[in-house]
mmCIF file of C-alpha atoms in Angstrom:
data_model
loop_
_atom_site.group_PDB
_atom_site.id
_atom_site.type_symbol
_atom_site.label_atom_id
_atom_site.label_comp_id
_atom_site.label_asym_id
_atom_site.label_seq_id
_atom_site.Cartn_x
_atom_site.Cartn_y
_atom_site.Cartn_z
ATOM 1 C CA MET A 216 -13.712 -82.252 4.708
ATOM 2 C CA ASN A 217 -15.731 -81.507 1.535
ATOM 3 C CA VAL A 218 -14.470 -78.215 -0.235
ATOM 4 C CA LEU A 219 -15.796 -76.826 -3.272
ATOM 5 C CA PHE A 220 -14.012 -74.826 -5.443
ATOM 6 C CA LEU A 221 -15.444 -72.181 -7.991
ATOM 7 C CA GLN A 222 -13.812 -70.542 -10.631
ATOM 8 C CA THR A 223 -14.668 -67.152 -11.713
ATOM 9 C CA GLY A 224 -11.541 -66.380 -13.941
ATOM 10 C CA GLY A 225 -9.067 -63.685 -13.232
ATOM 11 C CA THR A 226 -4.883 -63.932 -13.517
ATOM 12 C CA ILE A 227 -4.903 -67.075 -11.537
ATOM 13 C CA ASP A 228 -6.509 -68.960 -14.682
ATOM 14 C CA LYS A 229 -4.772 -67.325 -17.391
ATOM 15 C CA ASP A 230 -2.536 -68.951 -20.207
ATOM 16 C CA TYR A 231 -1.267 -67.744 -23.583
ATOM 17 C CA PRO A 232 -3.829 -68.338 -26.395
ATOM 18 C CA ARG A 233 -4.147 -71.626 -28.005
ATOM 19 C CA LEU A 234 -5.974 -70.622 -30.964
ATOM 20 C CA THR A 235 -4.470 -67.114 -32.109
ATOM 21 C CA ARG A 236 -1.130 -65.886 -32.354
ATOM 22 C CA GLY A 237 -0.220 -63.009 -30.083
ATOM 23 C CA PHE A 238 0.444 -62.083 -26.556
ATOM 24 C CA ALA A 239 -2.703 -61.508 -25.112
ATOM 25 C CA PHE A 240 -4.179 -63.990 -22.497
ATOM 26 C CA GLU A 241 -7.131 -66.252 -22.318
ATOM 27 C CA ILE A 242 -8.853 -67.685 -19.333
ATOM 28 C CA THR A 243 -8.749 -71.419 -19.559
ATOM 29 C CA MET A 244 -9.258 -74.558 -17.461
ATOM 30 C CA PRO A 245 -9.277 -74.033 -13.527
ATOM 31 C CA ALA A 246 -5.700 -73.674 -12.232
ATOM 32 C CA VAL A 247 -6.982 -75.124 -8.825
ATOM 33 C CA LYS A 248 -7.169 -78.740 -10.674
ATOM 34 C CA ARG A 249 -3.368 -78.359 -11.648
ATOM 35 C CA ILE A 250 -2.525 -76.944 -8.608
ATOM 36 C CA LEU A 251 -4.425 -80.004 -6.325
ATOM 37 C CA SER A 252 -3.188 -82.651 -8.484
ATOM 38 C CA ARG A 253 0.628 -81.822 -7.708
ATOM 39 C CA VAL A 254 -0.288 -82.166 -3.713
ATOM 40 C CA SER A 255 -2.719 -85.105 -3.523
ATOM 41 C CA PRO A 256 -4.986 -83.488 -0.728
ATOM 42 C CA ILE A 257 -6.344 -85.881 1.889
ATOM 43 C CA PHE A 258 -9.938 -84.170 1.501
ATOM 44 C CA ASN A 259 -12.845 -84.606 -1.118
ATOM 45 C CA TYR A 260 -13.394 -81.606 -3.422
ATOM 46 C CA THR A 261 -15.268 -80.465 -6.273
ATOM 47 C CA VAL A 262 -14.250 -77.755 -8.950
ATOM 48 C CA LYS A 263 -16.975 -76.055 -10.577
ATOM 49 C CA THR A 264 -16.680 -73.227 -13.194
ATOM 50 C CA VAL A 265 -19.012 -70.240 -12.748
ATOM 51 C CA LEU A 266 -17.737 -68.074 -15.155
ATOM 52 C CA ARG A 267 -14.326 -67.343 -17.043
ATOM 53 C CA LYS A 268 -13.797 -63.583 -16.801
ATOM 54 C CA ASP A 269 -11.072 -60.977 -16.067
ATOM 55 C CA SER A 270 -12.482 -59.549 -12.788
ATOM 56 C CA THR A 271 -12.874 -56.034 -14.434
ATOM 57 C CA GLU A 272 -15.528 -57.514 -16.395
ATOM 58 C CA ILE A 273 -17.518 -59.137 -13.974
ATOM 59 C CA THR A 274 -20.975 -57.898 -13.754
ATOM 60 C CA ASP A 275 -23.599 -57.551 -10.828
ATOM 61 C CA LYS A 276 -25.573 -60.276 -12.668
ATOM 62 C CA ASP A 277 -21.941 -62.524 -12.610
ATOM 63 C CA ARG A 278 -21.979 -61.707 -8.792
ATOM 64 C CA GLN A 279 -25.470 -62.645 -8.361
ATOM 65 C CA ASN A 280 -24.532 -66.098 -10.207
ATOM 66 C CA ILE A 281 -21.588 -66.803 -8.011
ATOM 67 C CA LEU A 282 -23.726 -66.022 -5.001
ATOM 68 C CA ALA A 283 -26.552 -68.521 -6.237
ATOM 69 C CA ALA A 284 -23.606 -71.082 -6.617
ATOM 70 C CA CYS A 285 -22.399 -70.497 -3.065
ATOM 71 C CA ILE A 286 -25.784 -70.595 -1.616
ATOM 72 C CA SER A 287 -27.136 -73.686 -3.388
ATOM 73 C CA ALA A 288 -23.573 -75.634 -2.695
ATOM 74 C CA ALA A 289 -24.155 -78.671 -0.723
ATOM 75 C CA ALA A 290 -20.301 -77.968 0.840
ATOM 76 C CA ASP A 291 -19.987 -75.516 3.778
ATOM 77 C CA LYS A 292 -16.230 -74.728 2.894
ATOM 78 C CA ILE A 293 -16.074 -73.009 -0.396
ATOM 79 C CA ILE A 294 -13.161 -71.407 -2.252
ATOM 80 C CA VAL A 295 -13.433 -68.815 -4.717
ATOM 81 C CA THR A 296 -10.800 -68.326 -7.475
ATOM 82 C CA HIS A 297 -11.066 -64.584 -8.610
ATOM 83 C CA GLY A 298 -9.094 -61.777 -10.377
ATOM 84 C CA THR A 299 -7.669 -59.618 -7.760
ATOM 85 C CA ASP A 300 -9.067 -56.311 -9.175
ATOM 86 C CA THR A 301 -12.498 -56.805 -8.167
ATOM 87 C CA MET A 302 -12.198 -59.719 -5.330
ATOM 88 C CA ILE A 303 -13.357 -57.377 -2.337
ATOM 89 C CA GLU A 304 -16.481 -56.158 -4.568
ATOM 90 C CA THR A 305 -17.583 -59.757 -5.059
ATOM 91 C CA ALA A 306 -16.537 -60.683 -1.462
ATOM 92 C CA GLU A 307 -19.314 -58.059 -0.077
ATOM 93 C CA VAL A 308 -21.949 -59.611 -2.282
ATOM 94 C CA LEU A 309 -21.134 -62.928 -0.705
ATOM 95 C CA ALA A 310 -21.500 -61.832 2.554
ATOM 96 C CA ARG A 311 -25.007 -62.624 2.385
ATOM 97 C CA VAL A 312 -24.263 -66.508 2.631
ATOM 98 C CA PRO A 313 -25.141 -67.836 5.938
ATOM 99 C CA ASP A 314 -23.338 -70.728 7.714
ATOM 100 C CA LYS A 315 -20.401 -71.386 5.279
ATOM 101 C CA VAL A 316 -16.666 -70.144 5.167
ATOM 102 C CA ILE A 317 -16.162 -68.769 1.610
ATOM 103 C CA ILE A 318 -12.512 -67.568 0.885
ATOM 104 C CA LEU A 319 -11.574 -65.706 -2.153
ATOM 105 C CA THR A 320 -8.341 -66.230 -3.621
ATOM 106 C CA GLY A 321 -6.183 -65.527 -6.694
ATOM 107 C CA ALA A 322 -3.099 -64.653 -8.130
ATOM 108 C CA MET A 323 -0.819 -61.660 -9.150
ATOM 109 C CA ARG A 324 0.908 -64.159 -11.591
ATOM 110 C CA PRO A 325 -0.906 -66.566 -13.634
ATOM 111 C CA GLU A 326 -0.389 -70.187 -12.304
ATOM 112 C CA LYS A 327 1.162 -71.445 -15.494
ATOM 113 C CA PHE A 328 4.016 -69.044 -14.681
ATOM 114 C CA SER A 329 6.769 -70.668 -12.916
ATOM 115 C CA ASP A 330 7.144 -67.826 -10.526
ATOM 116 C CA SER A 331 3.084 -67.725 -9.656
ATOM 117 C CA ASP A 332 1.846 -66.889 -6.540
ATOM 118 C CA ALA A 333 -1.150 -69.077 -6.917
ATOM 119 C CA PRO A 334 -0.161 -72.294 -5.432
ATOM 120 C CA PHE A 335 0.765 -70.473 -2.100
ATOM 121 C CA ASN A 336 -2.399 -68.261 -2.235
ATOM 122 C CA VAL A 337 -4.611 -71.601 -2.599
ATOM 123 C CA GLY A 338 -2.565 -73.352 0.248
ATOM 124 C CA VAL A 339 -3.512 -70.571 2.398
ATOM 125 C CA ALA A 340 -6.938 -70.596 1.695
ATOM 126 C CA ILE A 341 -7.451 -74.321 2.397
ATOM 127 C CA GLY A 342 -5.369 -74.163 5.567
ATOM 128 C CA ALA A 343 -7.651 -71.449 6.593
ATOM 129 C CA LEU A 344 -10.770 -73.183 5.716
ATOM 130 C CA GLN A 345 -10.085 -75.497 8.259
ATOM 131 C CA VAL A 346 -10.211 -73.033 11.266
ATOM 132 C CA LEU A 347 -12.280 -70.212 10.106
ATOM 133 C CA ARG A 348 -15.914 -69.644 11.539
ATOM 134 C CA PRO A 349 -18.458 -68.811 8.867
ATOM 135 C CA GLY A 350 -17.867 -66.019 6.945
ATOM 136 C CA VAL A 351 -16.383 -64.360 3.607
ATOM 137 C CA TYR A 352 -12.632 -63.948 3.670
ATOM 138 C CA VAL A 353 -9.951 -63.026 1.321
ATOM 139 C CA ALA A 354 -6.470 -65.154 1.302
ATOM 140 C CA MET A 355 -3.690 -63.251 -0.396
ATOM 141 C CA ASN A 356 -0.307 -62.313 -0.072
ATOM 142 C CA GLY A 357 0.398 -65.129 2.927
ATOM 143 C CA ARG A 358 -2.709 -63.545 5.063
ATOM 144 C CA VAL A 359 -6.498 -64.279 5.577
ATOM 145 C CA TYR A 360 -8.749 -61.201 6.130
ATOM 146 C CA SER A 361 -12.408 -60.740 6.709
ATOM 147 C CA TRP A 362 -13.771 -59.247 3.493
ATOM 148 C CA ASP A 363 -14.808 -56.153 5.167
ATOM 149 C CA LYS A 364 -11.225 -55.670 6.978
ATOM 150 C CA ILE A 365 -9.184 -55.677 3.829
ATOM 151 C CA ALA A 366 -8.108 -53.030 1.370
ATOM 152 C CA ARG A 367 -5.837 -53.100 -1.745
ATOM 153 C CA ASP A 368 -2.639 -51.079 -1.357
ATOM 154 C CA HIS A 369 -2.478 -49.191 -4.709
ATOM 155 C CA THR A 370 1.168 -48.737 -4.502
ATOM 156 C CA THR A 371 2.331 -52.506 -4.005
ATOM 157 C CA GLY A 372 -0.853 -54.159 -5.433
ATOM 158 C CA GLN A 373 -0.928 -56.268 -2.063
ATOM 159 C CA PHE A 374 -4.024 -56.756 -0.092
ATOM 160 C CA VAL A 375 -3.442 -55.315 3.629
ATOM 161 C CA GLU A 376 -5.512 -54.749 6.639
ATOM 162 C CA LYS A 377 -7.699 -51.563 6.074
ATOM 163 C CA GLY A 378 -5.822 -48.552 6.937
ATOM 164 C CA ARG A 379 -2.440 -49.710 6.626
ATOM 165 C CA LYS A 380 0.130 -49.717 3.826
ATOM 166 C CA LYS A 381 2.598 -53.063 3.384
#
């Protein structure tokens, strides 16, 4: 299995700033590299940074760049790490990619935090890649949904099946 991980930013990749003082976060190196180094996966993978933005700052042009990266990828299994605020909007754009399994995932807390959900979400996405048919999916909160069947519950912040609350 060959997997391409595309970094786009979001909470999963956030860290405290190294160059300035304060409590603002900055998006740093891909969290997925640290996650995979701890588990020694038995599949081939590549990690590529497309952008490093909070998902509320992702533009239509950025989404086109993510789309182009997915279309041009040799791999037919792709995990996009992404901020949770606009993950569904990006998934909708990626639905144009034929014949590939693309899963968007992220985290509610930065991977650098000891109580982060990032390793769990990335693990669920990797497991799902092996059994899903081509299409675009979102893996969050221990579930995997087709991009068009998912919604954000604004009360809990979790991703749920459309029309349902947690």
